[in-house]
Amino acid sequence: MAKRFVAKKKKKHRFKIRYLCYLFFIYVGYQVTAGVLLQMKLTTSNEDFLRAMMQDSNHHLLYEKNNQNLVTKATKFLTGIDMKNPVVTLEQVFHYKDTTEAAGMVTNDKNEADNTEPTEQTTKYIVDPKPESNNKDPRVYIYNTHQLENYSMKNLEAYNITPNVMMASYLLREKLNDSGIPSIVEEGDINEFMKLNSWTNKDSYKASRTFMTNALEKYQNLDLLIDLHRDAITKKASTITIDGKNYAKVLFVIGLNNKNYQQNLEVSNRLNTLINQKYPNLSRGVLTKKGANVNGIYNQDLHNKAILIECGGYENTIDEVSNTIEALSTVLTEYLGG
């Protein structure tokens, strides 16, 4: 009787082990399958990434999820290869040394609205992912004097995706178009234009002025011109949490050394008030610039409703910027009466 009881107990024990093994293999199979399917959804270019974000504003979360999945962790544990940090892998396996600046790092803490050297280091010009979205008779013209100002590449660097202010401009255009405000983004490569003219970074506003002038000649019904920038301040100073969502703060910059500054200032003050009414403290305010060693114009003399907006800082992620773009589009739509 005792032997039969022991055998029964062993059989039950083996059944538990077999059951746990089945569960383990099912779990691993699920994780591997999910990892493969997730990998298929990821893109490896700015344009494809942006196109996906336009369809699904949460697309960026897939990259964070991929960096946390079982396959990635298991590969790192078993081989020491960090799939989300290819530079480290190259250094470990092939003794490669990265001699470039750290991705997204900024050492210049001056406001980018000044005529200082832009902190462009790793980002690329982004070709318009949806050129058909540019309206033939726009009310809003969006451009970037410093097109390559970068945002944080957290979770994205392994995929050759480098978020910058051009990405923010395209997202803003889509939001405004969806709200009934016909908008356009300047798609000319300003950096390439400066190279062709042998201009340096200090000539950025001279370069963007050429594109802005052409836009004003081509489009007669523009109600607002926005020069979208990224500031060079810390994450703490550039970020705010509202109702559980993180936003990249904005700052309006107006040059006082031009004849239109009063009207431009009025526009910025109104937008600053509207945005802080709807999203408390999302705007850092309106900064005015004049005098020596600053630009003081920012091409705002070309139109009485030309403004400069700093959206976030170099440590802000694309989701924080995207949240702000959505808020900004809501305010701009109200202001323009869409």
mmCIF file of C-alpha atoms in Angstrom:
data_model
loop_
_atom_site.group_PDB
_atom_site.id
_atom_site.type_symbol
_atom_site.label_atom_id
_atom_site.label_comp_id
_atom_site.label_asym_id
_atom_site.label_seq_id
_atom_site.Cartn_x
_atom_site.Cartn_y
_atom_site.Cartn_z
ATOM 1 C CA MET A 1 0.000 0.000 0.000
ATOM 2 C CA ALA A 2 2.861 2.329 0.888
ATOM 3 C CA LYS A 3 4.609 1.620 -2.442
ATOM 4 C CA ARG A 4 1.462 2.419 -4.365
ATOM 5 C CA PHE A 5 1.141 5.710 -2.472
ATOM 6 C CA VAL A 6 4.763 6.670 -3.189
ATOM 7 C CA ALA A 7 4.371 5.842 -6.905
ATOM 8 C CA LYS A 8 1.228 7.893 -7.041
ATOM 9 C CA LYS A 9 3.018 10.794 -5.400
ATOM 10 C CA LYS A 10 5.937 10.552 -7.848
ATOM 11 C CA LYS A 11 3.542 10.407 -10.773
ATOM 12 C CA LYS A 12 1.767 13.513 -9.512
ATOM 13 C CA HIS A 13 5.105 15.263 -9.070
ATOM 14 C CA ARG A 14 6.169 14.380 -12.630
ATOM 15 C CA PHE A 15 2.841 15.671 -13.911
ATOM 16 C CA LYS A 16 3.466 19.033 -12.184
ATOM 17 C CA ILE A 17 6.938 19.289 -13.693
ATOM 18 C CA ARG A 18 5.600 18.396 -17.140
ATOM 19 C CA TYR A 19 2.807 20.926 -16.736
ATOM 20 C CA LEU A 20 5.277 23.656 -15.746
ATOM 21 C CA CYS A 21 7.499 22.757 -18.721
ATOM 22 C CA TYR A 22 4.517 23.050 -21.068
ATOM 23 C CA LEU A 23 3.694 26.456 -19.612
ATOM 24 C CA PHE A 24 7.314 27.545 -19.939
ATOM 25 C CA PHE A 25 7.547 26.535 -23.602
ATOM 26 C CA ILE A 26 4.195 28.147 -24.369
ATOM 27 C CA TYR A 27 5.380 31.364 -22.716
ATOM 28 C CA VAL A 28 8.715 31.357 -24.566
ATOM 29 C CA GLY A 29 6.965 30.583 -27.855
ATOM 30 C CA TYR A 30 4.551 33.422 -27.301
ATOM 31 C CA GLN A 31 7.340 35.848 -26.449
ATOM 32 C CA VAL A 32 9.418 34.856 -29.480
ATOM 33 C CA THR A 33 6.411 35.110 -31.797
ATOM 34 C CA ALA A 34 5.406 38.448 -30.305
ATOM 35 C CA GLY A 35 8.998 39.649 -30.648
ATOM 36 C CA VAL A 36 9.171 38.683 -34.315
ATOM 37 C CA LEU A 37 5.808 40.306 -35.086
ATOM 38 C CA LEU A 38 6.853 43.425 -33.176
ATOM 39 C CA GLN A 39 10.125 43.607 -35.091
ATOM 40 C CA MET A 40 8.166 43.526 -38.354
ATOM 41 C CA LYS A 41 6.258 46.640 -37.290
ATOM 42 C CA LEU A 42 9.401 48.653 -36.551
ATOM 43 C CA THR A 43 10.845 51.028 -39.130
ATOM 44 C CA THR A 44 14.447 52.033 -39.730
ATOM 45 C CA SER A 45 14.183 55.475 -41.294
ATOM 46 C CA ASN A 46 12.925 58.856 -40.147
ATOM 47 C CA GLU A 47 10.414 59.037 -42.975
ATOM 48 C CA ASP A 48 8.859 55.610 -42.333
ATOM 49 C CA PHE A 49 8.798 56.228 -38.584
ATOM 50 C CA LEU A 50 7.100 59.591 -39.060
ATOM 51 C CA ARG A 51 4.606 58.156 -41.529
ATOM 52 C CA ALA A 52 3.692 55.500 -38.960
ATOM 53 C CA MET A 53 3.363 58.139 -36.226
ATOM 54 C CA MET A 54 0.958 60.112 -38.396
ATOM 55 C CA GLN A 55 -1.248 57.025 -38.559
ATOM 56 C CA ASP A 56 -0.766 56.046 -34.917
ATOM 57 C CA SER A 57 0.539 58.635 -32.472
ATOM 58 C CA ASN A 58 1.625 55.821 -30.107
ATOM 59 C CA HIS A 59 3.886 54.158 -32.680
ATOM 60 C CA HIS A 60 6.994 55.232 -30.759
ATOM 61 C CA LEU A 61 5.941 53.016 -27.827
ATOM 62 C CA LEU A 62 6.683 49.910 -29.929
ATOM 63 C CA TYR A 63 10.394 50.712 -29.742
ATOM 64 C CA GLU A 64 10.322 50.969 -25.973
ATOM 65 C CA LYS A 65 8.399 47.691 -25.801
ATOM 66 C CA ASN A 66 10.880 46.013 -28.154
ATOM 67 C CA ASN A 67 13.780 47.038 -25.937
ATOM 68 C CA GLN A 68 12.052 45.359 -22.997
ATOM 69 C CA ASN A 69 10.974 42.101 -24.644
ATOM 70 C CA LEU A 70 12.243 38.658 -23.712
ATOM 71 C CA VAL A 71 14.244 38.086 -26.904
ATOM 72 C CA THR A 72 16.266 41.259 -26.397
ATOM 73 C CA LYS A 73 16.930 40.490 -22.743
ATOM 74 C CA ALA A 74 17.790 36.835 -23.408
ATOM 75 C CA THR A 75 20.221 37.775 -26.189
ATOM 76 C CA LYS A 76 22.010 40.200 -23.911
ATOM 77 C CA PHE A 77 22.131 37.670 -21.053
ATOM 78 C CA LEU A 78 23.410 34.767 -23.168
ATOM 79 C CA THR A 79 25.761 36.586 -25.535
ATOM 80 C CA GLY A 80 26.456 39.942 -23.944
ATOM 81 C CA ILE A 81 25.145 41.633 -27.103
ATOM 82 C CA ASP A 82 22.879 44.569 -26.383
ATOM 83 C CA MET A 83 20.461 44.697 -29.344
ATOM 84 C CA LYS A 84 19.311 48.181 -28.366
ATOM 85 C CA ASN A 85 22.849 49.573 -28.287
ATOM 86 C CA PRO A 86 24.702 48.489 -31.449
ATOM 87 C CA VAL A 87 27.672 50.777 -30.803
ATOM 88 C CA VAL A 88 28.513 48.883 -27.603
ATOM 89 C CA THR A 89 28.241 45.598 -29.522
ATOM 90 C CA LEU A 90 30.658 46.847 -32.182
ATOM 91 C CA GLU A 91 33.076 47.959 -29.484
ATOM 92 C CA GLN A 92 32.933 44.586 -27.709
ATOM 93 C CA VAL A 93 33.058 42.289 -30.748
ATOM 94 C CA PHE A 94 35.045 44.250 -33.330
ATOM 95 C CA HIS A 95 36.904 46.699 -31.033
ATOM 96 C CA TYR A 96 35.247 49.593 -32.862
ATOM 97 C CA LYS A 97 35.630 53.000 -31.251
ATOM 98 C CA ASP A 98 32.983 55.676 -31.719
ATOM 99 C CA THR A 99 34.798 58.970 -32.182
ATOM 100 C CA THR A 100 31.681 61.061 -32.747
ATOM 101 C CA GLU A 101 29.825 63.085 -30.160
ATOM 102 C CA ALA A 102 27.329 61.176 -28.028
ATOM 103 C CA ALA A 103 23.973 61.034 -29.754
ATOM 104 C CA GLY A 104 21.821 63.978 -28.866
ATOM 105 C CA MET A 105 24.270 65.520 -26.406
ATOM 106 C CA VAL A 106 24.350 69.299 -26.222
ATOM 107 C CA THR A 107 27.012 71.437 -24.625
ATOM 108 C CA ASN A 108 25.689 74.817 -25.648
ATOM 109 C CA ASP A 109 23.133 76.071 -23.140
ATOM 110 C CA LYS A 110 22.379 79.331 -24.933
ATOM 111 C CA ASN A 111 18.914 79.910 -26.341
ATOM 112 C CA GLU A 112 18.797 78.728 -29.951
ATOM 113 C CA ALA A 113 16.867 81.835 -30.918
ATOM 114 C CA ASP A 114 20.138 83.724 -30.605
ATOM 115 C CA ASN A 115 22.443 83.726 -33.606
ATOM 116 C CA THR A 116 24.734 81.135 -32.022
ATOM 117 C CA GLU A 117 26.003 77.847 -33.373
ATOM 118 C CA PRO A 118 23.081 75.386 -33.564
ATOM 119 C CA THR A 119 23.617 72.142 -31.668
ATOM 120 C CA GLU A 120 23.192 69.919 -34.739
ATOM 121 C CA GLN A 121 25.222 66.752 -34.370
ATOM 122 C CA THR A 122 23.526 63.540 -35.348
ATOM 123 C CA THR A 123 20.205 64.241 -37.043
ATOM 124 C CA LYS A 124 19.427 64.197 -40.746
ATOM 125 C CA TYR A 125 17.269 66.173 -43.122
ATOM 126 C CA ILE A 126 13.855 64.485 -43.204
ATOM 127 C CA VAL A 127 12.181 64.128 -46.579
ATOM 128 C CA ASP A 128 8.457 64.902 -46.397
ATOM 129 C CA PRO A 129 6.783 61.527 -45.713
ATOM 130 C CA LYS A 130 3.425 62.817 -46.994
ATOM 131 C CA PRO A 131 4.057 65.564 -49.573
ATOM 132 C CA GLU A 132 0.427 65.355 -50.634
ATOM 133 C CA SER A 133 -0.453 66.908 -47.254
ATOM 134 C CA ASN A 134 1.031 70.255 -48.308
ATOM 135 C CA ASN A 135 -1.901 72.422 -49.311
ATOM 136 C CA LYS A 136 -1.922 74.525 -52.468
ATOM 137 C CA ASP A 137 -3.559 77.433 -50.650
ATOM 138 C CA PRO A 138 -2.287 77.216 -47.046
ATOM 139 C CA ARG A 139 -3.124 79.502 -44.149
ATOM 140 C CA VAL A 140 -0.137 78.400 -42.058
ATOM 141 C CA TYR A 141 3.474 78.138 -43.228
ATOM 142 C CA ILE A 142 5.766 76.124 -40.937
ATOM 143 C CA TYR A 143 9.527 76.123 -41.361
ATOM 144 C CA ASN A 144 12.693 75.403 -39.374
ATOM 145 C CA THR A 145 15.610 77.787 -39.578
ATOM 146 C CA HIS A 146 17.634 75.131 -37.749
ATOM 147 C CA GLN A 147 16.222 72.001 -39.369
ATOM 148 C CA LEU A 148 18.546 69.537 -37.649
ATOM 149 C CA GLU A 149 17.971 70.507 -34.016
ATOM 150 C CA ASN A 150 17.590 67.136 -32.338
ATOM 151 C CA TYR A 151 15.421 65.585 -29.665
ATOM 152 C CA SER A 152 16.265 62.601 -27.464
ATOM 153 C CA MET A 153 16.912 59.369 -29.350
ATOM 154 C CA LYS A 154 16.069 57.144 -26.386
ATOM 155 C CA ASN A 155 14.892 53.716 -27.638
ATOM 156 C CA LEU A 156 15.327 54.852 -31.254
ATOM 157 C CA GLU A 157 19.071 55.089 -31.877
ATOM 158 C CA ALA A 158 19.389 51.399 -32.777
ATOM 159 C CA TYR A 159 16.930 51.896 -35.649
ATOM 160 C CA ASN A 160 18.657 54.842 -37.331
ATOM 161 C CA ILE A 161 15.806 57.135 -36.287
ATOM 162 C CA THR A 162 16.859 60.634 -35.231
ATOM 163 C CA PRO A 163 13.932 62.844 -34.149
ATOM 164 C CA ASN A 164 14.352 66.541 -34.839
ATOM 165 C CA VAL A 165 12.280 69.697 -35.254
ATOM 166 C CA MET A 166 11.399 68.816 -38.847
ATOM 167 C CA MET A 167 9.560 65.795 -37.469
ATOM 168 C CA ALA A 168 7.651 68.115 -35.125
ATOM 169 C CA SER A 169 6.771 70.399 -38.049
ATOM 170 C CA TYR A 170 5.307 67.570 -40.122
ATOM 171 C CA LEU A 171 3.272 66.386 -37.132
ATOM 172 C CA LEU A 172 1.960 69.923 -36.560
ATOM 173 C CA ARG A 173 0.962 70.231 -40.205
ATOM 174 C CA GLU A 174 -1.023 66.975 -40.022
ATOM 175 C CA LYS A 175 -2.830 68.070 -36.866
ATOM 176 C CA LEU A 176 -3.713 71.469 -38.337
ATOM 177 C CA ASN A 177 -4.909 69.940 -41.604
ATOM 178 C CA ASP A 178 -7.096 67.524 -39.660
ATOM 179 C CA SER A 179 -8.555 70.509 -37.784
ATOM 180 C CA GLY A 180 -9.477 72.302 -40.989
ATOM 181 C CA ILE A 181 -6.512 74.701 -41.067
ATOM 182 C CA PRO A 182 -4.704 74.238 -44.430
ATOM 183 C CA SER A 183 -0.977 74.167 -43.659
ATOM 184 C CA ILE A 184 2.350 73.589 -45.351
ATOM 185 C CA VAL A 185 5.871 72.685 -44.207
ATOM 186 C CA GLU A 186 8.947 74.132 -45.890
ATOM 187 C CA GLU A 187 10.550 71.103 -47.483
ATOM 188 C CA GLY A 188 13.652 72.810 -48.876
ATOM 189 C CA ASP A 189 16.947 71.637 -47.383
ATOM 190 C CA ILE A 190 18.222 74.786 -45.673
ATOM 191 C CA ASN A 191 21.541 73.238 -44.629
ATOM 192 C CA GLU A 192 22.248 72.130 -48.189
ATOM 193 C CA PHE A 193 21.310 75.599 -49.402
ATOM 194 C CA MET A 194 23.866 77.118 -47.010
ATOM 195 C CA LYS A 195 26.556 74.714 -48.214
ATOM 196 C CA LEU A 196 25.904 75.673 -51.832
ATOM 197 C CA ASN A 197 26.362 79.335 -50.890
ATOM 198 C CA SER A 198 29.382 78.656 -48.649
ATOM 199 C CA TRP A 199 27.464 80.039 -45.670
ATOM 200 C CA THR A 200 28.043 79.023 -42.061
ATOM 201 C CA ASN A 201 25.648 78.440 -39.185
ATOM 202 C CA LYS A 202 25.539 82.124 -38.371
ATOM 203 C CA ASP A 203 23.858 82.636 -41.747
ATOM 204 C CA SER A 204 20.955 80.305 -40.931
ATOM 205 C CA TYR A 205 18.378 83.081 -40.711
ATOM 206 C CA LYS A 206 19.631 84.587 -43.954
ATOM 207 C CA ALA A 207 19.083 81.200 -45.575
ATOM 208 C CA SER A 208 15.612 80.621 -44.135
ATOM 209 C CA ARG A 209 14.695 84.180 -45.131
ATOM 210 C CA THR A 210 15.142 83.180 -48.775
ATOM 211 C CA PHE A 211 12.715 80.274 -48.391
ATOM 212 C CA MET A 212 10.283 82.391 -46.377
ATOM 213 C CA THR A 213 10.302 85.140 -49.025
ATOM 214 C CA ASN A 214 9.575 82.593 -51.741
ATOM 215 C CA ALA A 215 6.672 81.202 -49.699
ATOM 216 C CA LEU A 216 5.178 84.664 -49.227
ATOM 217 C CA GLU A 217 5.361 85.283 -52.967
ATOM 218 C CA LYS A 218 3.791 81.913 -53.767
ATOM 219 C CA TYR A 219 1.048 81.800 -51.129
ATOM 220 C CA GLN A 220 -1.077 84.924 -50.822
ATOM 221 C CA ASN A 221 -3.427 83.857 -48.013
ATOM 222 C CA LEU A 222 -1.031 83.046 -45.200
ATOM 223 C CA ASP A 223 -2.424 83.957 -41.773
ATOM 224 C CA LEU A 224 0.487 82.694 -39.714
ATOM 225 C CA LEU A 225 4.175 81.856 -40.244
ATOM 226 C CA ILE A 226 5.866 79.658 -37.631
ATOM 227 C CA ASP A 227 9.610 79.142 -37.295
ATOM 228 C CA LEU A 228 9.726 76.009 -35.135
ATOM 229 C CA HIS A 229 12.844 75.424 -33.035
ATOM 230 C CA ARG A 230 14.077 73.192 -30.225
ATOM 231 C CA ASP A 231 15.601 74.856 -27.166
ATOM 232 C CA ALA A 232 18.882 73.915 -25.473
ATOM 233 C CA ILE A 233 17.628 73.674 -21.889
ATOM 234 C CA THR A 234 17.565 70.715 -19.492
ATOM 235 C CA LYS A 235 14.819 68.096 -19.273
ATOM 236 C CA LYS A 236 13.576 69.496 -15.968
ATOM 237 C CA ALA A 237 13.170 72.968 -17.436
ATOM 238 C CA SER A 238 11.638 71.770 -20.713
ATOM 239 C CA THR A 239 9.086 69.239 -19.438
ATOM 240 C CA ILE A 240 5.777 69.418 -17.608
ATOM 241 C CA THR A 241 3.227 66.790 -16.596
ATOM 242 C CA ILE A 242 -0.444 67.631 -17.130
ATOM 243 C CA ASP A 243 -3.155 65.095 -16.224
ATOM 244 C CA GLY A 244 -0.610 62.293 -16.213
ATOM 245 C CA LYS A 245 0.900 63.114 -19.645
ATOM 246 C CA ASN A 246 4.369 64.530 -20.190
ATOM 247 C CA TYR A 247 4.663 67.546 -22.478
ATOM 248 C CA ALA A 248 7.606 69.443 -23.926
ATOM 249 C CA LYS A 249 7.246 73.078 -22.905
ATOM 250 C CA VAL A 250 7.050 75.844 -25.494
ATOM 251 C CA LEU A 251 8.503 79.343 -25.558
ATOM 252 C CA PHE A 252 7.545 82.173 -27.898
ATOM 253 C CA VAL A 253 10.416 84.362 -29.104
ATOM 254 C CA ILE A 254 9.931 87.780 -30.690
ATOM 255 C CA GLY A 255 12.635 90.076 -32.068
ATOM 256 C CA LEU A 256 12.121 93.737 -31.248
ATOM 257 C CA ASN A 257 14.512 95.084 -33.888
ATOM 258 C CA ASN A 258 11.937 95.188 -36.673
ATOM 259 C CA LYS A 259 8.987 97.321 -37.695
ATOM 260 C CA ASN A 260 6.415 94.553 -37.199
ATOM 261 C CA TYR A 261 7.391 93.552 -33.696
ATOM 262 C CA GLN A 262 4.252 94.981 -32.016
ATOM 263 C CA GLN A 263 1.873 92.913 -34.134
ATOM 264 C CA ASN A 264 4.067 89.819 -33.892
ATOM 265 C CA LEU A 265 4.273 90.305 -30.137
ATOM 266 C CA GLU A 266 0.493 90.607 -29.928
ATOM 267 C CA VAL A 267 0.079 87.273 -31.728
ATOM 268 C CA SER A 268 2.573 85.534 -29.426
ATOM 269 C CA ASN A 269 1.003 87.006 -26.280
ATOM 270 C CA ARG A 270 -2.434 85.829 -27.382
ATOM 271 C CA LEU A 271 -1.217 82.299 -28.147
ATOM 272 C CA ASN A 272 0.724 82.200 -24.878
ATOM 273 C CA THR A 273 -2.451 83.110 -22.961
ATOM 274 C CA LEU A 274 -4.583 80.564 -24.818
ATOM 275 C CA ILE A 275 -2.178 77.676 -24.361
ATOM 276 C CA ASN A 276 -1.716 78.288 -20.644
ATOM 277 C CA GLN A 277 -5.469 78.545 -20.171
ATOM 278 C CA LYS A 278 -5.985 75.113 -21.709
ATOM 279 C CA TYR A 279 -2.709 73.540 -20.557
ATOM 280 C CA PRO A 280 -1.466 75.359 -17.421
ATOM 281 C CA ASN A 281 2.237 76.267 -17.549
ATOM 282 C CA LEU A 282 2.833 74.461 -20.849
ATOM 283 C CA SER A 283 4.183 77.747 -22.197
ATOM 284 C CA ARG A 284 7.257 79.268 -20.591
ATOM 285 C CA GLY A 285 6.092 82.669 -21.773
ATOM 286 C CA VAL A 286 7.085 85.204 -24.419
ATOM 287 C CA LEU A 287 10.749 86.123 -24.700
ATOM 288 C CA THR A 288 11.679 89.359 -26.463
ATOM 289 C CA LYS A 289 15.107 89.918 -27.982
ATOM 290 C CA LYS A 290 16.926 93.042 -29.120
ATOM 291 C CA GLY A 291 20.276 94.738 -29.052
ATOM 292 C CA ALA A 292 23.837 93.616 -29.659
ATOM 293 C CA ASN A 293 24.902 89.981 -29.959
ATOM 294 C CA VAL A 294 21.384 88.714 -30.686
ATOM 295 C CA ASN A 295 19.445 88.417 -33.919
ATOM 296 C CA GLY A 296 16.573 90.664 -32.850
ATOM 297 C CA ILE A 297 14.641 90.144 -36.109
ATOM 298 C CA TYR A 298 14.308 86.413 -36.877
ATOM 299 C CA ASN A 299 12.780 87.315 -40.272
ATOM 300 C CA GLN A 300 9.663 88.568 -38.493
ATOM 301 C CA ASP A 301 9.922 91.849 -40.402
ATOM 302 C CA LEU A 302 8.599 90.013 -43.483
ATOM 303 C CA HIS A 303 5.101 89.484 -42.079
ATOM 304 C CA ASN A 304 3.057 90.899 -39.204
ATOM 305 C CA LYS A 305 2.067 87.411 -38.057
ATOM 306 C CA ALA A 306 5.448 85.715 -38.124
ATOM 307 C CA ILE A 307 6.449 84.044 -34.862
ATOM 308 C CA LEU A 308 9.196 81.801 -33.500
ATOM 309 C CA ILE A 309 8.329 78.891 -31.188
ATOM 310 C CA GLU A 310 10.805 76.844 -29.183
ATOM 311 C CA CYS A 311 9.263 73.389 -28.670
ATOM 312 C CA GLY A 312 10.948 71.369 -25.943
ATOM 313 C CA GLY A 313 14.627 70.750 -25.304
ATOM 314 C CA TYR A 314 17.299 68.307 -26.425
ATOM 315 C CA GLU A 315 16.332 65.760 -23.742
ATOM 316 C CA ASN A 316 12.647 65.627 -24.647
ATOM 317 C CA THR A 317 11.417 62.451 -26.318
ATOM 318 C CA ILE A 318 9.298 62.379 -29.452
ATOM 319 C CA ASP A 319 6.202 61.343 -27.478
ATOM 320 C CA GLU A 320 6.523 64.423 -25.249
ATOM 321 C CA VAL A 321 6.947 66.590 -28.332
ATOM 322 C CA SER A 322 3.981 64.887 -30.003
ATOM 323 C CA ASN A 323 1.773 65.610 -26.981
ATOM 324 C CA THR A 324 2.768 69.267 -27.188
ATOM 325 C CA ILE A 325 2.135 69.427 -30.931
ATOM 326 C CA GLU A 326 -1.392 68.154 -30.356
ATOM 327 C CA ALA A 327 -1.973 70.803 -27.692
ATOM 328 C CA LEU A 328 -0.432 73.519 -29.855
ATOM 329 C CA SER A 329 -2.580 72.570 -32.844
ATOM 330 C CA THR A 330 -5.697 72.831 -30.677
ATOM 331 C CA VAL A 331 -4.732 76.347 -29.607
ATOM 332 C CA LEU A 332 -3.751 77.435 -33.138
ATOM 333 C CA THR A 333 -7.045 76.134 -34.498
ATOM 334 C CA GLU A 334 -8.963 78.154 -31.924
ATOM 335 C CA TYR A 335 -6.876 81.246 -32.646
ATOM 336 C CA LEU A 336 -7.288 80.977 -36.414
ATOM 337 C CA GLY A 337 -10.955 80.055 -36.200
ATOM 338 C CA GLY A 338 -10.796 76.651 -37.875
#
